[in-house]
PDB file of C-alpha atoms in Angstrom:
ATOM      1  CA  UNK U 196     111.162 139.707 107.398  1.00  0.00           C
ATOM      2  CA  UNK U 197     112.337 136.501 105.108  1.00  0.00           C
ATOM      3  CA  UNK U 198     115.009 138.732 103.872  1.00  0.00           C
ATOM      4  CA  UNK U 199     116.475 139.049 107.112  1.00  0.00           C
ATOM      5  CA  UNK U 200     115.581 135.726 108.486  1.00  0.00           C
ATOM      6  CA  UNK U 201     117.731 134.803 104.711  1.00  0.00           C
ATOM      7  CA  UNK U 202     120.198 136.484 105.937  1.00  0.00           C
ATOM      8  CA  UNK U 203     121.326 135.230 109.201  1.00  0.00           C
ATOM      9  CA  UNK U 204     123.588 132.678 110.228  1.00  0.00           C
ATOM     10  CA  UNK U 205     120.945 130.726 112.170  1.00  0.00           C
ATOM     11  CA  UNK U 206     117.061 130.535 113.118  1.00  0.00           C
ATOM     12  CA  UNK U 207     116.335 129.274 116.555  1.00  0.00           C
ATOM     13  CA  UNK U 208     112.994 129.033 118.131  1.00  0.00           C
ATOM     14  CA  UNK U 209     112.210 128.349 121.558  1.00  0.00           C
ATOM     15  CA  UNK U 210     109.058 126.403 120.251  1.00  0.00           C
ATOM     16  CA  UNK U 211     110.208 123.147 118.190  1.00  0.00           C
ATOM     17  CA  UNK U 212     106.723 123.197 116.253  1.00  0.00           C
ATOM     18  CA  UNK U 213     107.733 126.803 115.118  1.00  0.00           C
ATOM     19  CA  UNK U 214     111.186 125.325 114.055  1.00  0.00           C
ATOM     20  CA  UNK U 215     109.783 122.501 111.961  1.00  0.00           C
ATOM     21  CA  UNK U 216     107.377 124.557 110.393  1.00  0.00           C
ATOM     22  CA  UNK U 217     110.090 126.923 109.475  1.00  0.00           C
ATOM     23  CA  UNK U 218     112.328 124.095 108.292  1.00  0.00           C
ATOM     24  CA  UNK U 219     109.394 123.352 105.750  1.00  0.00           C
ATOM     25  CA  UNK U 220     109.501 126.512 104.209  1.00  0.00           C
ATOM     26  CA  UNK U 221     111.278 124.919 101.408  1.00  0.00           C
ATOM     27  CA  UNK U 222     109.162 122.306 100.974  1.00  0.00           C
ATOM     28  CA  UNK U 223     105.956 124.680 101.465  1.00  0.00           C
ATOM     29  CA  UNK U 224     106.888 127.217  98.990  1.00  0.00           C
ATOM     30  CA  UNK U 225     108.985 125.126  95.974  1.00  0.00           C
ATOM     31  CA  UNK U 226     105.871 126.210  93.569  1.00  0.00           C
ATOM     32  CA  UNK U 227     106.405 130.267  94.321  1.00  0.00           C
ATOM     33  CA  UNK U 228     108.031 131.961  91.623  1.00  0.00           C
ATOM     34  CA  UNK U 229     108.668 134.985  93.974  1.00  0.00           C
ATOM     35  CA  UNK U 230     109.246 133.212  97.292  1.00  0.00           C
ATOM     36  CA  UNK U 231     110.923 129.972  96.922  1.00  0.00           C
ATOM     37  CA  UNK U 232     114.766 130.845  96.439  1.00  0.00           C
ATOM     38  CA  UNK U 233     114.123 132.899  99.746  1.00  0.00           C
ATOM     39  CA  UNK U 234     112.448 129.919 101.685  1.00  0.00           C
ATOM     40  CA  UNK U 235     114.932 127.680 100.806  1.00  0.00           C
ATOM     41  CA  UNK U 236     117.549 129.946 101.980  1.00  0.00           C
ATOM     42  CA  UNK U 237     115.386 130.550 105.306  1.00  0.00           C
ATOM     43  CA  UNK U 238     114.896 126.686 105.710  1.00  0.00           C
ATOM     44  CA  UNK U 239     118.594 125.970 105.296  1.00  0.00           C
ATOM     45  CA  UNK U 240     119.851 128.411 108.657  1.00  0.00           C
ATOM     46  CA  UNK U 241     116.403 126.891 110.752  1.00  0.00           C
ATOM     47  CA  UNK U 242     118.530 124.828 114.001  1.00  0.00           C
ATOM     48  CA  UNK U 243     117.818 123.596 116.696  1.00  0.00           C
ATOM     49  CA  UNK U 244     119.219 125.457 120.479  1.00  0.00           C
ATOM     50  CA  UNK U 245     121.123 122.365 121.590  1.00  0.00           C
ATOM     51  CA  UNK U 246     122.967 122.148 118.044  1.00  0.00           C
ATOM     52  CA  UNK U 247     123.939 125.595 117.662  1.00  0.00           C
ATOM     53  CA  UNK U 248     125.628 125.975 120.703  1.00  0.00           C
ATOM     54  CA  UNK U 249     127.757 122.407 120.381  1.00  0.00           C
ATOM     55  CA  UNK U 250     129.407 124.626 117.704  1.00  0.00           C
ATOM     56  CA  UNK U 251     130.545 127.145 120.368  1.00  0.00           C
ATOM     57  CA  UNK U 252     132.796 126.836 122.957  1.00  0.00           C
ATOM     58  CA  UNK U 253     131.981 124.778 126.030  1.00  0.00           C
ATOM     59  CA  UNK U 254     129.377 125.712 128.475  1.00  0.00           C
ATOM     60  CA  UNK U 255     131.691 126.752 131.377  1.00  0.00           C
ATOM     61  CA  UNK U 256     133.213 124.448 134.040  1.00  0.00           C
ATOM     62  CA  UNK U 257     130.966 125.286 136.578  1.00  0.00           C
ATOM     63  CA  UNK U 258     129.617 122.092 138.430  1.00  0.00           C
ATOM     64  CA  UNK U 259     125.759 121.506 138.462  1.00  0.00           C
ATOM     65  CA  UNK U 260     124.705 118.310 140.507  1.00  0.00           C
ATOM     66  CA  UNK U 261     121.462 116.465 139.469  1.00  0.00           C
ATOM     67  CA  UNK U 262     119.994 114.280 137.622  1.00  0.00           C
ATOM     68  CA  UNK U 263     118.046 114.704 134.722  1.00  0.00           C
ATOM     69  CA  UNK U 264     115.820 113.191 131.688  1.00  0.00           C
ATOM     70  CA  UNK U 265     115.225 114.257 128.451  1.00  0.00           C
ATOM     71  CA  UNK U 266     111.760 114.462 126.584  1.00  0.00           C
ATOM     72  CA  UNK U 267     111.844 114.619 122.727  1.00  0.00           C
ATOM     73  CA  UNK U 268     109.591 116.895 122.057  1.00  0.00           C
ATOM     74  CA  UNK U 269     107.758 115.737 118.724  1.00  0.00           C
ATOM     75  CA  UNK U 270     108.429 117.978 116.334  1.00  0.00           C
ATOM     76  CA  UNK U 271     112.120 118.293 117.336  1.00  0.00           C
ATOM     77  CA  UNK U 272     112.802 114.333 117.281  1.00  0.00           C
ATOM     78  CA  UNK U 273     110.488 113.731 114.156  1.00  0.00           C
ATOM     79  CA  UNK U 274     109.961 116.443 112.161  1.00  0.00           C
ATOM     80  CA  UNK U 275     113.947 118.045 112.672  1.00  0.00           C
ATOM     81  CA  UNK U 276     115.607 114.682 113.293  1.00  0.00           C
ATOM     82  CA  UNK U 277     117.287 116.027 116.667  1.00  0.00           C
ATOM     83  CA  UNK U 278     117.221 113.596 119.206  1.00  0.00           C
ATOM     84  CA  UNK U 279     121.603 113.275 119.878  1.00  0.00           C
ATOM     85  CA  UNK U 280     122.408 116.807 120.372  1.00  0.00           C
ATOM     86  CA  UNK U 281     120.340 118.138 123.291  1.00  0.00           C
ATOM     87  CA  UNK U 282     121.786 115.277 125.377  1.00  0.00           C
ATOM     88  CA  UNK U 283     124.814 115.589 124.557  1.00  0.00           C
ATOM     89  CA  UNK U 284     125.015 119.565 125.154  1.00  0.00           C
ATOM     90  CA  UNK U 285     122.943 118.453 128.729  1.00  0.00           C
ATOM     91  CA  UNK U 286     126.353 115.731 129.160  1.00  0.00           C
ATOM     92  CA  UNK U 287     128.601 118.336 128.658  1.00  0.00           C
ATOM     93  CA  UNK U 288     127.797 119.856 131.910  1.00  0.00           C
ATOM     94  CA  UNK U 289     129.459 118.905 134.669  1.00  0.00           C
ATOM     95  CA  UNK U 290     127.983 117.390 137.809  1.00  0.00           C
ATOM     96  CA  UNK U 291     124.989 116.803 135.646  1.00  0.00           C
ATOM     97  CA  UNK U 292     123.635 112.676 135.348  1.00  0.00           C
ATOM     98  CA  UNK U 293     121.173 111.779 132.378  1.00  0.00           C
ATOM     99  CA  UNK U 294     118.513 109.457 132.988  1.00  0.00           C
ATOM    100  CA  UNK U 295     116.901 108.135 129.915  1.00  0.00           C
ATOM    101  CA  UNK U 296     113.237 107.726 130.429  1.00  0.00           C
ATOM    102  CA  UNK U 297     111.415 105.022 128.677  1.00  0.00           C
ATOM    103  CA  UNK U 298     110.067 105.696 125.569  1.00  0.00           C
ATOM    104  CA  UNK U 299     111.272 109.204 125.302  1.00  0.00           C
ATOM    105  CA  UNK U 300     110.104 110.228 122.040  1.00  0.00           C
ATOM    106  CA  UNK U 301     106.448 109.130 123.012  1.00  0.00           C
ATOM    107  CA  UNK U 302     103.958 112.272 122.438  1.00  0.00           C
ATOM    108  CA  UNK U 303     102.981 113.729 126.064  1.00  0.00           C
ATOM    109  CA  UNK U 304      99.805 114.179 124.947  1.00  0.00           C
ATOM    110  CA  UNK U 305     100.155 117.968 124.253  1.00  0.00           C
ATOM    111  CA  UNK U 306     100.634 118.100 120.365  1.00  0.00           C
ATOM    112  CA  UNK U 307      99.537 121.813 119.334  1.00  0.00           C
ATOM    113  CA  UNK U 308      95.812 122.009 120.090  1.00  0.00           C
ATOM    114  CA  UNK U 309      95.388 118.105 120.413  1.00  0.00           C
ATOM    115  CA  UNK U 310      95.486 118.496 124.265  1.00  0.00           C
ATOM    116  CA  UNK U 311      91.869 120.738 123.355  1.00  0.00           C
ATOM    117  CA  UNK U 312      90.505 119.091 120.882  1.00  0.00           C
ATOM    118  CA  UNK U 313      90.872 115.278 122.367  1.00  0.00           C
ATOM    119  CA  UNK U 314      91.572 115.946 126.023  1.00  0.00           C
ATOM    120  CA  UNK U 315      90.736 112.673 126.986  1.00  0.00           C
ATOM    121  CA  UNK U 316      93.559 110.986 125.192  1.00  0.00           C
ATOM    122  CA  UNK U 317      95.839 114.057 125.863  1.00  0.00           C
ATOM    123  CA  UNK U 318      95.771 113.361 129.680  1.00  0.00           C
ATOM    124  CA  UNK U 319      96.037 109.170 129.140  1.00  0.00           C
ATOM    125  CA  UNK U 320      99.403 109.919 127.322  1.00  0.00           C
ATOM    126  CA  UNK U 321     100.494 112.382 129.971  1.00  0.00           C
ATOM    127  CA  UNK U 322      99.554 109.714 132.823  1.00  0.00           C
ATOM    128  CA  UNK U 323     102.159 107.557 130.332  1.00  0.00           C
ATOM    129  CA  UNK U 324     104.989 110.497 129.979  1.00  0.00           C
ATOM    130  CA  UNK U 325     104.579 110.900 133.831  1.00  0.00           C
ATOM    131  CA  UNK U 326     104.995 107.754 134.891  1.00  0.00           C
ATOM    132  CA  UNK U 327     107.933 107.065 132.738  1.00  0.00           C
ATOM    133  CA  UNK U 328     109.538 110.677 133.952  1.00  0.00           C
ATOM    134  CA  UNK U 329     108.866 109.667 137.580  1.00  0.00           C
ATOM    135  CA  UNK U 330     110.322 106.109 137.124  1.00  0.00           C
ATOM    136  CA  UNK U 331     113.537 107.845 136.316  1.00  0.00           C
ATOM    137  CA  UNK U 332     114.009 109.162 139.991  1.00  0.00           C
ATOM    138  CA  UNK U 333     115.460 112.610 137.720  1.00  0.00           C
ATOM    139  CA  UNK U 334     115.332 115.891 139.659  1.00  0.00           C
ATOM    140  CA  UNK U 335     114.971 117.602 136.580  1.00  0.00           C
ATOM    141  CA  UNK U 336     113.123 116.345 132.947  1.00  0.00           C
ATOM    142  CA  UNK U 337     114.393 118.861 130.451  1.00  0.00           C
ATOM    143  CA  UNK U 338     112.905 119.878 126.961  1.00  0.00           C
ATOM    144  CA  UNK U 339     112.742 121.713 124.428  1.00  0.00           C
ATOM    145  CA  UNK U 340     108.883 122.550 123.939  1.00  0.00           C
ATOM    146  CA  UNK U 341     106.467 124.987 125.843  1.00  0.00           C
ATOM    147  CA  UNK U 342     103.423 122.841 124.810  1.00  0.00           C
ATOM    148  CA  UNK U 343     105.248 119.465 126.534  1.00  0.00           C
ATOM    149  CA  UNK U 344     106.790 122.104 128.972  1.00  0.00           C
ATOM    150  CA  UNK U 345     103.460 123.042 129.908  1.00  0.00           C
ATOM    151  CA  UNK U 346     101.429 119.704 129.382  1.00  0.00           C
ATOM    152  CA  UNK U 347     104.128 117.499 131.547  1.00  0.00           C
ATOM    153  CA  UNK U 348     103.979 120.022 134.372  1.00  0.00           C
ATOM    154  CA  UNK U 349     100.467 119.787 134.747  1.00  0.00           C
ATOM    155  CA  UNK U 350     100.484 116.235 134.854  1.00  0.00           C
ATOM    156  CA  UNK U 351     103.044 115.878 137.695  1.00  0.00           C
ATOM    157  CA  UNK U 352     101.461 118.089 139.754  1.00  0.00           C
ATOM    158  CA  UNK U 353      98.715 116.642 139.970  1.00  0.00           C
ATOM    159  CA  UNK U 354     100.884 113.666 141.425  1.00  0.00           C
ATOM    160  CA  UNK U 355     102.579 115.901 143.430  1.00  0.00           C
ATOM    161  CA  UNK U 356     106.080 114.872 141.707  1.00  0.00           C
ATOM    162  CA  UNK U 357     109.044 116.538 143.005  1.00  0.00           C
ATOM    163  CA  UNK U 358     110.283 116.444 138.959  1.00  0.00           C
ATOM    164  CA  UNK U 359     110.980 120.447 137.813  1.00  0.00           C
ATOM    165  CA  UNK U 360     109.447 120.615 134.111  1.00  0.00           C
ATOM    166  CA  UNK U 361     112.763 123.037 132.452  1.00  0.00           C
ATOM    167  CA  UNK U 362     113.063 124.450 129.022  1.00  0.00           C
ATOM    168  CA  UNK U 363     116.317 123.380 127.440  1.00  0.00           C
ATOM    169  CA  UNK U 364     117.101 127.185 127.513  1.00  0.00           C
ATOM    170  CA  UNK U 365     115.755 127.834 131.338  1.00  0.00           C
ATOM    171  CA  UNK U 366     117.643 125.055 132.118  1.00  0.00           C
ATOM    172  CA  UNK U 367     120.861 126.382 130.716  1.00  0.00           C
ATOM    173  CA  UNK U 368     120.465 129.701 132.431  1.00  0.00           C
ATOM    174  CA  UNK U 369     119.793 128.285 135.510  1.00  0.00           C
ATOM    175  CA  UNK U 370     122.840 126.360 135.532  1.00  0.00           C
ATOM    176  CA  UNK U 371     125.616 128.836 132.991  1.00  0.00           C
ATOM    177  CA  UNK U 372     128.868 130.575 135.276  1.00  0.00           C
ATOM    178  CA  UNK U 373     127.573 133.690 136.191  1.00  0.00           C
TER     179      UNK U 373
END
C-alpha cells in the first residue's frame, strides 16, 4: 500500500521503468488533496539497486575475473539520473574489468512496448547496442532492465555472441561470497 511503501527506508525495483514511474509520483499527484503528501513521501525513498547498496558495507573480497560493460538502461540514466553508481558498485568487485561500450546510454531498441509497436526500428537499434557490446570484447554486459535484459539477449544470439546479458542483481548473486 502507499502507506507502507511511505513508510520504508527505500523502494527498489528490479525494473528501472517501474522506478521512474514511482519517482514521479510526486510530480503525478501534486494536484491530490488526499494523495499528494503520501506520493511525495513515496517518491522521496524510490532508489536505485546499485545506490542503495554503496551505502552498505562492501560487497565481500571474493575475487570475480571478467570483464564487463555496462548498458544504461533509459529510464535509469534519464529519467533517475543514475549513470555513476552501478559502475562504481560493478568496480568495487574485485577481479572484475569495466569496459565502457560506446554510446552506452543509447536506447537498445526495447523501450516498454516500442520493441511491438515499431519493431523495425527496435531491431536497427539493437543491431547498434550489439555491435557496440561486442566491440567491447566484455564477457559479461550488465544492466539494470528486464526489457534491455531481454531485448539485448535476443539480439546477440542471433549473432551467436559469447556476451552473457546479466541483471545488475543476477549479476551480483552470481558473483557475492557464499
Amino acid at each position: 500500500t502507499a502507506r507502507a511503501a511511505a513508510a520504508a527506508d527505500a523502494i527498489v525495483s528490479a525494473a528501472s521503468g517501474c522506478s521512474t514511474a514511482i519517482a514521479e509520483y510526486a510530480t503525478l499527484l501534486k494536484d491530490d488533496p488526499e494523495l499528494a503528501g503520501e506520493a511525495r513521501g513515496v517518491a522521496a525513498r524510490v532508489t536505485d539497486l546499485s545506490a542503495l547498496l554503496l551505502q552498505g558495507k562492501p560487497l565481500g573480497e571474493r575475487e570475480f575475473r571478467c570483464t564487463v560493460t555496462y548498458h544504461d538502461a533509459c529510464h535509469l540514466v534519464h529519467g533517475m539520473g543514475v549513470a555513476d553508481a552501478p559502475r562504481k558498485l560493478l568496480r568495487s568487485i574485485p577481479g572484475v574489468t569495466i569496459v565502457e561500450m560506446e554510446e552506452p546510454d543509447l536506447c537498445c531498441g526495447s523501450a516498454g512496448s516500442y520493441n511491438l509497436t515499431e519493431p523495425r526500428m527496435s531491431r536497427e537499434l539493437a543491431r547498434r547496442k550489439a555491435d557496440n557490446i561486442r566491440a567491447t570484447g566484455a564477457d559479461y554486459v550488465v544492466l539494470a532492465n528486464p526489457g534491455c535484459e531481454f531485448q539485448i539477449a535476443a539480439e546477440l544470439r542471433r549473432r551467436g555472441a559469447a556476451t552473457r546479458v546479466m541483471h545488475l542483481a543476477d549479476f551480483l548473486a552470481m558473483v557475492a561470497p557464499r
